[in-house]
Coordinates of C-alpha atoms and ligand atoms in Angstrom, one line a residue:
M1 CA -123.3 148.8 41.7
E2 CA -124.4 145.2 42.0
L3 CA -126.0 144.5 38.3
L4 CA -127.1 141.0 37.8
H5 CA -127.7 141.5 34.5
R6 CA -125.2 141.8 32.8
P7 CA -126.2 142.0 28.5
R8 CA -122.5 143.6 27.4
R9 CA -121.4 140.2 28.6
T10 CA -122.1 138.2 25.9
R11 CA -121.1 141.5 23.4
K12 CA -117.6 141.9 25.0
N13 CA -115.8 141.1 22.0
A14 CA -115.7 139.5 18.5
I15 CA -115.6 135.9 19.3
I16 CA -118.4 135.7 21.5
R17 CA -120.3 138.1 19.0
E18 CA -120.0 135.8 16.3
A19 CA -121.2 132.5 18.9
V20 CA -124.2 134.8 20.1
A21 CA -125.3 135.6 16.5
E22 CA -128.9 134.9 16.5
T23 CA -128.3 135.5 12.7
R24 CA -126.6 134.4 9.9
V25 CA -126.3 135.5 6.1
H26 CA -124.8 132.7 3.0
P27 CA -124.3 132.7 0.0
A28 CA -126.5 129.9 -0.8
Q29 CA -129.5 132.5 0.5
F30 CA -128.3 134.6 -2.5
I31 CA -130.2 135.7 -5.4
Y32 CA -129.1 138.0 -8.1
P33 CA -130.8 140.0 -11.2
Y34 CA -129.4 140.1 -14.6
F35 CA -130.6 142.6 -17.0
V36 CA -130.5 141.2 -21.2
K37 CA -130.7 142.4 -23.9
P38 CA -131.1 141.7 -27.8
G39 CA -127.0 141.8 -29.4
R40 CA -123.6 140.4 -28.7
G41 CA -120.5 141.6 -27.5
M42 CA -122.4 144.3 -24.9
T43 CA -121.7 145.4 -21.0
D44 CA -123.2 148.5 -21.0
P45 CA -123.1 150.2 -17.5
I46 CA -126.7 151.5 -15.7
L47 CA -125.9 155.1 -14.8
A48 CA -129.1 154.9 -12.2
M49 CA -127.8 151.6 -10.7
P50 CA -123.9 151.9 -10.7
G51 CA -122.2 148.2 -10.7
I52 CA -125.0 146.9 -12.6
S53 CA -125.0 146.4 -16.2
H54 CA -126.9 145.5 -19.0
F55 CA -125.5 142.3 -21.0
T56 CA -125.9 139.8 -24.0
V57 CA -126.6 136.4 -23.9
D58 CA -122.7 135.6 -24.7
T59 CA -121.3 138.1 -22.1
L60 CA -123.6 137.4 -19.5
L61 CA -122.6 134.1 -20.0
K62 CA -119.4 134.9 -19.6
D63 CA -120.2 137.2 -16.2
V64 CA -121.9 134.3 -14.9
E65 CA -120.0 132.2 -14.9
V66 CA -117.1 134.4 -12.9
G67 CA -120.6 134.2 -10.4
L68 CA -120.7 130.9 -10.3
K69 CA -116.8 131.4 -9.2
L70 CA -117.8 133.1 -6.5
G71 CA -121.0 131.3 -5.3
L72 CA -123.6 132.8 -7.7
N73 CA -126.3 129.8 -7.7
K74 CA -129.1 131.5 -8.8
V75 CA -129.9 134.3 -11.4
L76 CA -133.1 136.2 -11.6
L77 CA -133.5 136.9 -15.6
F78 CA -135.0 140.1 -17.2
G79 CA -135.6 140.6 -20.1
V80 CA -135.0 144.3 -21.5
Q81 CA -135.1 146.0 -25.0
E82 CA -137.0 144.3 -26.7
P83 CA -139.6 145.4 -29.5
K84 CA -142.7 146.5 -27.7
S85 CA -145.8 146.4 -29.1
E86 CA -149.3 147.1 -27.5
E87 CA -149.8 143.5 -26.8
G88 CA -147.0 142.7 -25.5
D89 CA -145.9 139.5 -28.0
A90 CA -142.3 139.8 -27.4
A91 CA -143.1 138.5 -23.9
W92 CA -144.1 135.6 -25.3
S93 CA -141.8 134.7 -28.3
E94 CA -139.1 131.6 -27.7
R95 CA -137.5 134.0 -30.2
S96 CA -137.0 136.8 -27.5
V97 CA -133.5 137.0 -26.0
V98 CA -135.4 135.8 -22.1
P99 CA -135.8 132.0 -23.4
S100 CA -132.8 132.4 -25.5
A101 CA -130.5 133.5 -22.9
I102 CA -132.2 130.1 -20.7
R103 CA -130.9 127.5 -23.7
E104 CA -127.8 129.1 -23.4
L105 CA -127.2 129.1 -19.6
K106 CA -128.0 125.7 -19.4
K107 CA -126.4 124.6 -22.3
V108 CA -122.5 125.4 -20.6
F109 CA -123.7 125.3 -17.2
G110 CA -126.3 122.8 -16.8
E111 CA -128.2 121.7 -12.9
D112 CA -124.8 123.9 -11.4
L113 CA -127.1 127.5 -11.6
Y114 CA -130.4 127.5 -11.0
V115 CA -132.5 130.2 -13.6
I116 CA -135.0 131.8 -12.5
T117 CA -136.6 134.0 -14.8
D118 CA -139.3 137.6 -14.4
V119 CA -142.8 137.2 -15.5
C120 CA -144.6 140.3 -17.0
L121 CA -144.9 142.5 -19.7
C122 CA -144.1 146.0 -18.7
A123 CA -141.0 145.5 -20.7
Y124 CA -142.7 144.4 -23.7
T125 CA -145.6 146.3 -23.8
T126 CA -146.2 150.2 -25.7
H127 CA -147.8 151.4 -22.8
G128 CA -145.4 150.1 -20.3
H129 CA -148.3 148.3 -18.1
C130 CA -147.7 144.9 -16.4
G131 CA -151.2 143.8 -18.5
L132 CA -153.3 144.3 -21.5
V133 CA -154.9 147.5 -21.4
H134 CA -158.1 148.2 -22.5
D135 CA -159.5 151.5 -22.1
H136 CA -156.9 152.7 -19.7
H137 CA -157.8 149.7 -17.5
V138 CA -154.8 147.4 -16.7
L139 CA -157.3 143.7 -17.7
N140 CA -157.0 140.8 -15.0
D141 CA -158.1 137.8 -17.0
E142 CA -157.0 138.5 -20.5
S143 CA -153.7 139.3 -18.9
V144 CA -153.6 136.9 -17.3
E145 CA -153.6 134.0 -19.6
R146 CA -150.5 136.2 -21.9
L147 CA -148.1 135.7 -19.0
V148 CA -149.5 131.9 -18.4
K149 CA -148.0 132.1 -21.8
M150 CA -144.7 134.1 -21.4
A151 CA -144.0 131.6 -17.5
L152 CA -144.9 128.6 -20.9
A153 CA -142.1 130.1 -23.3
H154 CA -139.4 130.1 -20.2
A155 CA -139.7 126.3 -18.7
T156 CA -139.7 125.2 -22.4
A157 CA -136.6 127.1 -22.5
G158 CA -135.1 125.3 -19.7
A159 CA -136.8 127.8 -16.4
D160 CA -135.9 126.1 -13.8
M161 CA -138.3 128.5 -11.8
V162 CA -140.2 131.5 -12.5
A163 CA -141.8 134.5 -10.6
P164 CA -144.1 136.3 -12.0
S165 CA -145.0 139.9 -11.1
D166 CA -147.6 141.3 -12.0
M167 CA -149.8 140.8 -9.7
M168 CA -152.9 140.1 -11.4
D169 CA -155.5 138.0 -9.4
G170 CA -155.5 134.4 -10.4
R171 CA -152.5 133.8 -11.9
I172 CA -150.9 131.4 -9.5
G173 CA -153.5 128.9 -9.7
A174 CA -153.4 129.5 -13.7
M175 CA -149.2 129.9 -14.1
R176 CA -149.8 126.3 -11.7
Q177 CA -152.4 124.8 -14.3
G178 CA -150.7 125.7 -17.5
L179 CA -147.2 124.8 -16.2
D180 CA -148.5 120.8 -15.2
M181 CA -150.5 120.9 -18.6
H182 CA -147.8 121.3 -20.3
G183 CA -145.4 118.7 -18.5
F184 CA -143.6 121.0 -16.7
T185 CA -144.7 119.9 -12.6
N186 CA -141.6 120.5 -11.4
T187 CA -140.8 123.8 -12.7
A188 CA -141.4 126.5 -9.1
L189 CA -143.5 129.2 -9.4
M190 CA -141.5 132.1 -7.4
S191 CA -144.9 133.6 -6.3
Y192 CA -144.0 137.9 -5.9
A193 CA -146.9 137.7 -3.8
V194 CA -147.0 141.1 -1.8
K195 CA -145.5 143.9 -3.9
F196 CA -146.6 146.9 -3.2
A197 CA -146.7 150.3 -5.3
S198 CA -143.3 151.3 -4.7
A199 CA -141.4 155.0 -5.3
Y200 CA -138.4 152.2 -4.5
Y201 CA -139.0 150.9 -8.3
G202 CA -137.2 153.9 -9.5
P203 CA -133.8 152.8 -10.7
F204 CA -135.1 148.8 -12.8
R205 CA -137.8 151.4 -14.3
E206 CA -135.3 153.4 -16.1
A207 CA -132.6 150.1 -16.3
A208 CA -135.7 147.8 -18.4
G209 CA -137.7 151.1 -19.6
S210 CA -140.6 149.9 -18.2
A211 CA -141.9 152.9 -17.1
P212 CA -145.3 152.9 -17.1
G213 CA -146.5 155.6 -20.3
F214 CA -150.3 157.1 -18.8
G215 CA -150.6 155.8 -14.6
D216 CA -149.3 154.2 -11.9
R217 CA -149.4 150.8 -11.6
R218 CA -151.5 151.4 -8.3
S219 CA -154.6 149.0 -10.1
Y220 CA -152.6 146.3 -9.7
Q221 CA -149.6 146.9 -6.9
M222 CA -151.1 146.4 -3.8
D223 CA -151.4 149.8 -1.1
A224 CA -148.0 151.0 0.9
R225 CA -150.6 151.6 3.4
N226 CA -151.9 147.8 4.0
G227 CA -150.7 145.1 6.7
R228 CA -153.8 142.7 6.6
E229 CA -154.0 142.9 2.6
A230 CA -150.6 142.0 2.4
M231 CA -151.4 138.2 4.3
R232 CA -154.6 137.4 2.4
E233 CA -152.3 138.2 -0.9
A234 CA -150.3 136.4 0.5
M235 CA -152.0 133.2 1.2
L236 CA -154.0 132.9 -1.7
D237 CA -151.1 132.5 -3.3
E238 CA -149.8 129.7 -0.9
Q239 CA -153.7 128.4 -1.4
E240 CA -153.2 128.8 -5.8
G241 CA -149.9 127.1 -5.2
A242 CA -146.8 129.0 -5.0
D243 CA -143.7 127.5 -3.4
I244 CA -141.9 130.3 -2.4
L245 CA -143.5 133.6 -1.6
M246 CA -141.5 136.5 -1.9
V247 CA -142.6 140.2 -0.1
K248 CA -141.2 143.0 -2.6
P249 CA -139.6 145.7 -1.8
A250 CA -137.6 144.8 2.0
L251 CA -136.7 147.2 4.0
A252 CA -139.7 149.3 4.3
Y253 CA -141.8 145.9 4.3
L254 CA -139.7 144.7 7.1
D255 CA -143.1 144.1 9.1
I256 CA -145.1 142.1 7.1
L257 CA -141.6 140.1 6.1
A258 CA -142.2 139.2 9.1
E259 CA -145.5 138.9 9.7
L260 CA -145.9 136.4 6.8
R261 CA -143.4 134.3 8.2
Q262 CA -145.3 133.1 11.6
R263 CA -148.5 132.7 9.2
T264 CA -147.0 130.2 6.5
D265 CA -144.0 127.2 6.5
L266 CA -143.5 128.3 3.0
P267 CA -140.4 129.4 2.1
L268 CA -140.0 133.3 2.1
A269 CA -138.2 135.5 -0.3
C270 CA -136.9 139.7 -0.4
Y271 CA -136.3 141.7 -3.1
N272 CA -133.9 144.0 -1.4
V273 CA -134.5 146.5 -5.3
S274 CA -133.1 149.1 -7.7
A275 CA -133.2 152.3 -5.1
E276 CA -132.5 150.3 -2.1
Y277 CA -129.2 149.4 -3.4
S278 CA -128.9 152.7 -5.1
M279 CA -128.9 154.4 -2.2
V280 CA -126.6 152.4 -0.5
K281 CA -124.5 152.6 -3.4
V282 CA -124.7 157.1 -3.6
A283 CA -124.3 157.5 -0.7
A284 CA -121.1 154.9 0.1
A285 CA -120.0 157.4 -3.2
A286 CA -121.1 160.2 -1.3
G287 CA -118.5 159.3 2.0
L288 CA -121.3 159.8 3.6
V289 CA -121.3 155.9 4.9
D290 CA -119.5 153.2 5.1
E291 CA -120.8 150.7 1.8
R292 CA -119.3 147.5 3.7
L293 CA -121.3 147.6 6.9
M294 CA -124.1 149.0 5.3
T295 CA -125.4 146.1 2.7
L296 CA -124.5 143.9 5.8
E297 CA -127.2 145.5 8.2
N298 CA -129.4 145.0 5.4
L299 CA -129.1 141.8 4.1
H300 CA -129.1 140.9 8.3
A301 CA -132.2 142.8 9.0
F302 CA -133.5 140.8 6.0
A303 CA -132.9 137.2 7.6
R304 CA -134.0 137.6 10.8
A305 CA -137.1 139.1 9.3
G306 CA -137.7 135.8 7.7
A307 CA -136.1 135.5 4.4
D308 CA -134.8 132.4 3.6
L309 CA -133.8 133.7 0.2
I310 CA -132.5 137.4 -0.8
I311 CA -132.9 139.2 -4.2
T312 CA -130.2 141.6 -4.8
Y313 CA -127.7 143.9 -6.6
H314 CA -125.6 143.2 -3.2
A315 CA -124.7 139.4 -4.1
R316 CA -121.7 139.8 -6.8
E317 CA -119.4 142.3 -4.7
V318 CA -120.8 141.4 -1.3
L319 CA -119.4 137.8 -2.2
E320 CA -116.2 139.1 -4.6
K321 CA -114.9 140.7 -1.5
R322 CA -115.8 138.7 1.1
W323 CA -117.4 140.9 3.0
L324 CA -119.4 137.8 4.6
Ligands
PBG1 C1 -141.9 144.8 -13.6 C2 -140.6 144.6 -12.4 C3 -140.9 145.5 -11.1 C4 -139.3 145.2 -10.7 C5 -139.2 143.7 -10.7 N1 -140.5 143.3 -11.5 C6 -140.6 146.9 -11.6 C7 -142.6 147.4 -11.5 O1 -143.2 146.9 -10.8 O2 -142.3 148.6 -11.5 C8 -138.7 145.9 -9.4 C9 -137.1 145.5 -8.6 C10 -136.5 146.5 -8.3 O3 -136.9 147.6 -8.9 O4 -135.6 146.8 -8.5 N2 -143.2 144.4 -13.1
ZN2 ZN1 -144.2 144.5 -14.6

């Protein structure tokens, strides 16, 4: 058979495949999420997310130290099991567990560790919504005001970057202004710019105790059917001063990530969320799939679609087992 084009030539063996690989994933791209709760001496496994635990500040420090040795130098902190109230006051209290964790991490690891925090009210409000509620409506501007206070509490404690995940309108501009006014001109903002209302957050809500007590999040998180609106959300956050734009979840939204890559010069992050992680873990535990291969396939898909940064619960194990 006379065939001029034989694409298989560059797939002949591992050497040439490695040489022509278009996408690589590097540990420097990983951001590792941590759930931190009040108390001491606890590392409590989260059943819905095999391999992931709740930590207290002291056990967090130990775990981060091990992670750092593996090359995990960026963490994303979530506060859980704090006292809840109608407005979520604990979210912006400097005595809460996240500011305490930031101070301790910065004291011990300094510039060796990059500390990012999730900014949202849902783990702190009795109703479990990401903002303030009045007459069963989630208020926008009043919520933004509280979220700015929360971002300031984290910046004051020493966070390198804050990441608002609430999806209220105008919060990026308000946070940038609030941070700058208080002298935090170097605190970076990673916006959960395109966050879809998703069933893929299920295990996280169990882990964070942040499921909404009534209704759902569809009046603020995006409709999974909308791609143009996603671009609009992202462009607004760029104009408002975001340093990094995030798409979340990742796997079902790679088209959004790829299109956004064409439209912005900002660094892009994707959030490989809880159910995306747990589905792989559960399927692997059942012997249905090869966990290493499936994890690497997903991670490379994120990079191929355009993600610079990858927030993933897999990061620790990938590095521990030297899968990259
Ligand atoms: C809170 C928040 C959520 C996630 C990150 N921040 C859940 C939600 O919006 O209900 C999801 C993370 C995950 O599923 O891993 N605003
Ligand atoms: Zn929230």
